[in-house]
mmCIF file of C-alpha atoms and ligand atoms in Angstrom:
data_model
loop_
_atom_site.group_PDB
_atom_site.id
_atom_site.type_symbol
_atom_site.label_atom_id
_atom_site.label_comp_id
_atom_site.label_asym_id
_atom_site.label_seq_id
_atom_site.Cartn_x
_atom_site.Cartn_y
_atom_site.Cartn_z
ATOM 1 C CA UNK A 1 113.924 93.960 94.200
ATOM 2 C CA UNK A 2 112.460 91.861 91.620
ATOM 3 C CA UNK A 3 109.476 92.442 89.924
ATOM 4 C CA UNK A 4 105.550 91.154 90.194
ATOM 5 C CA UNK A 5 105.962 89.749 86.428
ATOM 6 C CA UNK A 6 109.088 87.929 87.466
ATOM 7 C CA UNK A 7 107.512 86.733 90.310
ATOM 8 C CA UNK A 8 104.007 85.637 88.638
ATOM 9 C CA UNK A 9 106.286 83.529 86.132
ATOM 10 C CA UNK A 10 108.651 81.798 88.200
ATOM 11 C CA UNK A 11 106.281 81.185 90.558
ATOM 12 C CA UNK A 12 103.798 79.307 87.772
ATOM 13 C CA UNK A 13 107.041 77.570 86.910
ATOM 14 C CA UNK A 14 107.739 76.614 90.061
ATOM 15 C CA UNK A 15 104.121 75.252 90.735
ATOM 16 C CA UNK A 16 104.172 73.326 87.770
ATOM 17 C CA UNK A 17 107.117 71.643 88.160
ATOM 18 C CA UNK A 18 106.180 70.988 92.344
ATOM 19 C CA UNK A 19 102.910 69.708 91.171
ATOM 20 C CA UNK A 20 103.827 67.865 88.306
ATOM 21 C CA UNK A 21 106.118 65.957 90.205
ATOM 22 C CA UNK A 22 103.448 64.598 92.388
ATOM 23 C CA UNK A 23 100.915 63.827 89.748
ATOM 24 C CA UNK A 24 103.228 61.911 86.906
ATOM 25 C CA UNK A 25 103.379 58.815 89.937
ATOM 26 C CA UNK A 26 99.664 58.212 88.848
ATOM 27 C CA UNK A 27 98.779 56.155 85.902
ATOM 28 C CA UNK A 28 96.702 58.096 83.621
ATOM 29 C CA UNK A 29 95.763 59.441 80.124
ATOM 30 C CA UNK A 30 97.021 62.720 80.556
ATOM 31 C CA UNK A 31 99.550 65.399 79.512
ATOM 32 C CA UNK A 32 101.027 66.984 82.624
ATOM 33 C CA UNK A 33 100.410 70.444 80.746
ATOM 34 C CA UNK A 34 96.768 69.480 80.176
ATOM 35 C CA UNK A 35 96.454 68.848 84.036
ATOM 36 C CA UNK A 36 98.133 71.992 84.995
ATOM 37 C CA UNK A 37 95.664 73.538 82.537
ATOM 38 C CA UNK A 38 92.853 71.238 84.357
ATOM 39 C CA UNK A 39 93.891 72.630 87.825
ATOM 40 C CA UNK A 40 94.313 76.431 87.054
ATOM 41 C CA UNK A 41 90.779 76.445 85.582
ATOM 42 C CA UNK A 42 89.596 74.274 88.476
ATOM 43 C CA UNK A 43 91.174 77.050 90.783
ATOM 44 C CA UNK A 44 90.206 80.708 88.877
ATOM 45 C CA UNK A 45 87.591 79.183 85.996
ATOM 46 C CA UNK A 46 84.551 81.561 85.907
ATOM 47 C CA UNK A 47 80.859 80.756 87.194
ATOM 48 C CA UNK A 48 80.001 79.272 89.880
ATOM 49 C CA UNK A 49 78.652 74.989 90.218
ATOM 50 C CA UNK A 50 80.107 72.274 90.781
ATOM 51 C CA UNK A 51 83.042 70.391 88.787
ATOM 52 C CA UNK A 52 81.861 67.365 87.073
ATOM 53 C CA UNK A 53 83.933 64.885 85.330
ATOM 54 C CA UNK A 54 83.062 61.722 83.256
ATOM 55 C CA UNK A 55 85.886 59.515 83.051
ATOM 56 C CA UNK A 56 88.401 59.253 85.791
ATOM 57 C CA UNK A 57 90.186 55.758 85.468
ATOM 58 C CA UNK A 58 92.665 56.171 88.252
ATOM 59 C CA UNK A 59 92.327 59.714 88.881
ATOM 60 C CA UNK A 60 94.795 61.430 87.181
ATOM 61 C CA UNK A 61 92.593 64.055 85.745
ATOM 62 C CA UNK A 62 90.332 64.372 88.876
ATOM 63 C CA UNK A 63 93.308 64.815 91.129
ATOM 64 C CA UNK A 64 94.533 67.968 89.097
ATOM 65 C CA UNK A 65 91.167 68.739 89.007
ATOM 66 C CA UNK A 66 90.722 68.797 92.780
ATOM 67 C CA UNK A 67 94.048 70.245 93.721
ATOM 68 C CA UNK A 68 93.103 73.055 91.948
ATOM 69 C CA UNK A 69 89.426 73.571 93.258
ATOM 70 C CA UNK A 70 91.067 72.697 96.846
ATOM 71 C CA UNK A 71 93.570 75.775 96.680
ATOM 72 C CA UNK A 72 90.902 78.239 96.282
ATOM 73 C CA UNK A 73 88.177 76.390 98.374
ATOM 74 C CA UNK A 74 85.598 76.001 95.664
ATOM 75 C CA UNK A 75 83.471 73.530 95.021
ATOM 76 C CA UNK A 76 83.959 69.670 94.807
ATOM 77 C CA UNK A 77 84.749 67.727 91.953
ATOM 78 C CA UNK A 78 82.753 65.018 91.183
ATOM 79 C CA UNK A 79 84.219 62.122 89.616
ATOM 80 C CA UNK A 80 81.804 59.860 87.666
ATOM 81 C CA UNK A 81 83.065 56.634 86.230
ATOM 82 C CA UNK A 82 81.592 52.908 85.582
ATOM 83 C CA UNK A 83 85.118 52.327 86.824
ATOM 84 C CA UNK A 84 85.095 48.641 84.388
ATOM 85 C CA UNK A 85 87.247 50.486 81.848
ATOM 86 C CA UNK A 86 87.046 51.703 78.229
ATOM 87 C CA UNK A 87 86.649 49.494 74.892
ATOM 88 C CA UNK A 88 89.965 50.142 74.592
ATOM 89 C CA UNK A 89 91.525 48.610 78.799
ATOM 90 C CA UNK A 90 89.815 45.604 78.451
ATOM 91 C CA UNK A 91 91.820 42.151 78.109
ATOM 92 C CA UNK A 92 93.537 42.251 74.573
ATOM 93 C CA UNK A 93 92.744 45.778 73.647
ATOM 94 C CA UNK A 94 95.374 47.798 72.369
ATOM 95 C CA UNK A 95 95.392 50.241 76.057
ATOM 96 C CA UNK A 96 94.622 46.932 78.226
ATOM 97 C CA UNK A 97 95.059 47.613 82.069
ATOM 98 C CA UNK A 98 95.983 45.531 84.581
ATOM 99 C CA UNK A 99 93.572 46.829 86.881
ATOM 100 C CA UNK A 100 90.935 45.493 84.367
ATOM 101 C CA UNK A 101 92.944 42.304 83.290
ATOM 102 C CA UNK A 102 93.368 41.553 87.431
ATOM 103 C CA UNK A 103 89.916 42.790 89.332
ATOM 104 C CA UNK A 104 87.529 44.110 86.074
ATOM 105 C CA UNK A 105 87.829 47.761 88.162
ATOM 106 C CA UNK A 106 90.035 51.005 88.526
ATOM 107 C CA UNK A 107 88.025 51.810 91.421
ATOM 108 C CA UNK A 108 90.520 50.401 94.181
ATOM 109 C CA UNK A 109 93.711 52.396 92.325
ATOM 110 C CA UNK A 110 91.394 55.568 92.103
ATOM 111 C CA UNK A 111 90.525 55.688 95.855
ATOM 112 C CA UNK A 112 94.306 54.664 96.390
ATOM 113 C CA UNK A 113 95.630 57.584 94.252
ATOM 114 C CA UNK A 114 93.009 60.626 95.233
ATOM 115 C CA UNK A 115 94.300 59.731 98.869
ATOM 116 C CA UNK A 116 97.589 59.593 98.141
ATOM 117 C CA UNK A 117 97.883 63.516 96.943
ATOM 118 C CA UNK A 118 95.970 64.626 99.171
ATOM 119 C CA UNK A 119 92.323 65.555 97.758
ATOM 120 C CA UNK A 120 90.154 62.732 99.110
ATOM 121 C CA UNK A 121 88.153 65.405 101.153
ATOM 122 C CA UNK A 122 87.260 67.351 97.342
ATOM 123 C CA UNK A 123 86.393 64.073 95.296
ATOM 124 C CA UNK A 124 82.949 63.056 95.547
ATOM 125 C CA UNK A 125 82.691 59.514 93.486
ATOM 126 C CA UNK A 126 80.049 58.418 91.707
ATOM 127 C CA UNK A 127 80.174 54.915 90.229
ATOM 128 C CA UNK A 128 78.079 54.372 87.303
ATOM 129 C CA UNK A 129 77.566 55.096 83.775
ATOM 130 C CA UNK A 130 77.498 58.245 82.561
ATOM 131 C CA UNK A 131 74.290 58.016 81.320
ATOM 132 C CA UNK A 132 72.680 56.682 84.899
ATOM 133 C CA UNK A 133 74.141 59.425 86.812
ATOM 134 C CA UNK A 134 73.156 61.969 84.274
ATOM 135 C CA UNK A 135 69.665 60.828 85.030
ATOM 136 C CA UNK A 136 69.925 61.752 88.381
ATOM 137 C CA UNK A 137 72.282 64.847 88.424
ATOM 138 C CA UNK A 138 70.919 68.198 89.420
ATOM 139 C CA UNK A 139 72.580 71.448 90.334
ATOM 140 C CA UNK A 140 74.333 73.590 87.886
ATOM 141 C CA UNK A 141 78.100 72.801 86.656
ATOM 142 C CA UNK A 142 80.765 75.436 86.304
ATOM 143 C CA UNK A 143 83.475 72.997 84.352
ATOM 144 C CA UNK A 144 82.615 69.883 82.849
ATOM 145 C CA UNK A 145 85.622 67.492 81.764
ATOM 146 C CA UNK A 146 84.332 64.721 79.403
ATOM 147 C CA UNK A 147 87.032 61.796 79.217
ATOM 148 C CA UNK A 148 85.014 58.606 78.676
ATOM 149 C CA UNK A 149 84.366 56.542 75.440
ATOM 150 C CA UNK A 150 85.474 58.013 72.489
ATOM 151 C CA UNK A 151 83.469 56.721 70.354
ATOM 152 C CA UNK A 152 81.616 59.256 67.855
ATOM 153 C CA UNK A 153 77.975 57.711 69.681
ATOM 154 C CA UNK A 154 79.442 57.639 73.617
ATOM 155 C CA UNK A 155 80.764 61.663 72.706
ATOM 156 C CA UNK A 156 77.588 62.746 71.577
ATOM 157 C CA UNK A 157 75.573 61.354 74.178
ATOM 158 C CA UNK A 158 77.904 62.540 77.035
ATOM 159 C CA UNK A 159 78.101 65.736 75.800
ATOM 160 C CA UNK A 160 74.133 66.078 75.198
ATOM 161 C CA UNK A 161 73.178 64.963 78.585
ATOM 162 C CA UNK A 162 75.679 66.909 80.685
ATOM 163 C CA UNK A 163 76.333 70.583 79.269
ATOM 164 C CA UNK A 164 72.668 71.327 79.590
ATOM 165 C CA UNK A 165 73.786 71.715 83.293
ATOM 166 C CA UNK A 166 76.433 73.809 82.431
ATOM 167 C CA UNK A 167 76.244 77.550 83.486
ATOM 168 C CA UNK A 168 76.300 79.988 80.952
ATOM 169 C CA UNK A 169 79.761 81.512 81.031
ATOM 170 C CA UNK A 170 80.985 78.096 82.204
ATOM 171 C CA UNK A 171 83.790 75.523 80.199
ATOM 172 C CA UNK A 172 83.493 72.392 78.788
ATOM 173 C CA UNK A 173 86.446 70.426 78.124
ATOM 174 C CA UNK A 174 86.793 67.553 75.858
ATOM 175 C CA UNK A 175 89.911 65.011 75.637
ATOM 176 C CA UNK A 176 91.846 63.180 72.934
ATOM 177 C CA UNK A 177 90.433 65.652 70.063
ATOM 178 C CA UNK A 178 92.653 65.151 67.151
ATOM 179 C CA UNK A 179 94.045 61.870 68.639
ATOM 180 C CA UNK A 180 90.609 59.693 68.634
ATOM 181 C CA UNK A 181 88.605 59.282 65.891
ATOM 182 C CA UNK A 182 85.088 59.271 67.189
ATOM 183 C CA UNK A 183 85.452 62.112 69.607
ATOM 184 C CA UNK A 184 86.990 64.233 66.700
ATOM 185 C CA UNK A 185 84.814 63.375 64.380
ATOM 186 C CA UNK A 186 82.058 64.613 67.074
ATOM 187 C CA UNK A 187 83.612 67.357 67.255
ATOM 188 C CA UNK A 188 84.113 68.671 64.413
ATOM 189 C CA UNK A 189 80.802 67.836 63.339
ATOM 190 C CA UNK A 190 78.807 69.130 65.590
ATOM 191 C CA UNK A 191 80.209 71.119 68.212
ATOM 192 C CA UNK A 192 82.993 73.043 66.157
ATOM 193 C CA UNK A 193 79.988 74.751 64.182
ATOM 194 C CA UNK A 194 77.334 75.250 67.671
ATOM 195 C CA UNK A 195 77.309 79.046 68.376
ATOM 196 C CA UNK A 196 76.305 78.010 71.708
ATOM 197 C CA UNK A 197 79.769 77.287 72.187
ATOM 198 C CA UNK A 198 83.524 78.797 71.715
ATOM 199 C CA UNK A 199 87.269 77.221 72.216
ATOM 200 C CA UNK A 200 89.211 79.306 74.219
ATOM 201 C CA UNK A 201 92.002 76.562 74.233
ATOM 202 C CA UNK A 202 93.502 73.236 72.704
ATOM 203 C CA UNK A 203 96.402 72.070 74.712
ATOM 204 C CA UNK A 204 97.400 69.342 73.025
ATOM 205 C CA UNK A 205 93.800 68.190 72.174
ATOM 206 C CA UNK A 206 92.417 68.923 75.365
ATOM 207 C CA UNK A 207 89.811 71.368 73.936
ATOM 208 C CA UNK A 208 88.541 73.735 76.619
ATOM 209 C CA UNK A 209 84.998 75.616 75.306
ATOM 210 C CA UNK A 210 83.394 78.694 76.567
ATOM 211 C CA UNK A 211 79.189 77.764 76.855
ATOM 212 C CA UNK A 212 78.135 81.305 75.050
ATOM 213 C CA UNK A 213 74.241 80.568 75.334
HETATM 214 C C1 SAM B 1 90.422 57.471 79.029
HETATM 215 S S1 SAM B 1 89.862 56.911 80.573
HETATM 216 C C2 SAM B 1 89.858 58.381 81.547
HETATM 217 C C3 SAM B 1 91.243 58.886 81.825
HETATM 218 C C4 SAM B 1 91.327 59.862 82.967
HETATM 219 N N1 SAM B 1 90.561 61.067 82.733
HETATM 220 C C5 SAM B 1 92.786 60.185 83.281
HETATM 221 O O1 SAM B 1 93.111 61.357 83.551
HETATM 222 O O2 SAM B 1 93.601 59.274 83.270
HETATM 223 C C6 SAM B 1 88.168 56.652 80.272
HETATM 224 C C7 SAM B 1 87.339 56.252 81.505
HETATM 225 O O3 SAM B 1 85.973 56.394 81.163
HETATM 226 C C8 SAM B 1 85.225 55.380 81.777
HETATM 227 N N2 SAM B 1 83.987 55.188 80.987
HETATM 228 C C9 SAM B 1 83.876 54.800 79.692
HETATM 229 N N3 SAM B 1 82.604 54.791 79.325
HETATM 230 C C10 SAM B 1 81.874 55.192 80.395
HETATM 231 C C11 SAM B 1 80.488 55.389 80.633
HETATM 232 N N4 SAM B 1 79.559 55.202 79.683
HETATM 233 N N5 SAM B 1 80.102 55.803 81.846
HETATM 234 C C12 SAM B 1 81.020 56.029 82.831
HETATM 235 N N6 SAM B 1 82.340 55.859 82.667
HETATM 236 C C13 SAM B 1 82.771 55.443 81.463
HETATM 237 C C14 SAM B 1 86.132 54.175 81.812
HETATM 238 O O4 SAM B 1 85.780 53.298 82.861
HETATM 239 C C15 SAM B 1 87.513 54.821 81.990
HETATM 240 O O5 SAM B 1 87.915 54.800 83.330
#
């Protein structure tokens, strides 16, 4: 008879390594241990709201995202996205993508991808800037996943327009800290120091924040 311990961890191995399998097809900017991190708090995160994400490029993220939320039939995530690339996709730029390069949009690839694994019915898309469907959001958020521009300016304005929807008791994660200089910087700066907020994680600079307040 084995054990519930031995159980719980071969059984997280074994749903990493099933999952993972699936998700490293998709193009992305993403650590597979950042997605598994992603999908478990998608799946037992506290609060209640929806799951909000700025940033989804072909849907790397928002597929972990959604598996996760989809096991435990919680609520949607909602993938906003311009879908016309970062500063950094577009012809010449050091990440160019040939998504951009070809049709100027990840959008077709996205649709393409959250289909493919299976979580189509637990994506709702919005396509526009960040700062146009803030405008028009309403309903509280449980987990918000910012992955957009990095810049220091596009950080601080996602960040300020969004986690006022965020539940108290709720996460915020942030990509790419320590690896991009603007969101860092952000970071550091200003949200390191807010007592409205405390990291609970930092998997590989995917920063995951408790909202205290
Ligand atoms: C680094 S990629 C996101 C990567 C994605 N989370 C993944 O797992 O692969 C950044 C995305 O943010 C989008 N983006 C950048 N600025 C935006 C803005 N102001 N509003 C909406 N989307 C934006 C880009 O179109 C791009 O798809």
């Amino acid at each position: 008879m084995l054990s519930d311990p031995i159980m719980y961890r071969l059984h997280t191995v074994f749903e990493y390594y099933e999952t993972e399998v699936a998700m490293s097809k998709l193009e992305g900017f993403l650590y597979e241990m950042q997605g598994f991190t992603l999908m478990v708090l998608a799946e037992q995160g506290p609060g209640a709201g929806a799951i909000v994400e700025i940033g989804s490029f072909k849907g790397k993220s928002t597929g972990w995202l959604a598996k996760g939320t989809k096991k435990a039939s919680r609520e949607k995530v909602f993938a906003v996205d311009a879908f016309t690339g970062s500063p950094e996709h577009q012809p010449g730029m050091g990440c160019e993508d040939h998504d951009i390069v070809r049709i100027g949009t990840t959008l077709e690839a996205f649709k393409r991808n959250i289909a493919a694994i299976g979580v189509d019915d637990y994506v709702e898309t919005i396509v526009a800037k960040s700062e146009d469907a803030a405008a028009t959001w309403q309903g509280p958020i449980r987990l918000l996943f910012i992955d957009a521009d990095h810049s220091y300016e596009a950080s601080k304005l996602d960040f300020d327009l969004w986690t006022p929807h965020v539940v108290r008791g709720g996460l915020v994660c942030l990509h790419d800290i320590g690896h991009w200089d603007g969101v860092t910087e952000f970071y550091d700066r200003e949200v390191k120091t807010n007592p409205a907020y405390r990291e609970v994680l930092n998997v590989m600079g995917l920063v995951v924040l408790e909202k205290l307040s």
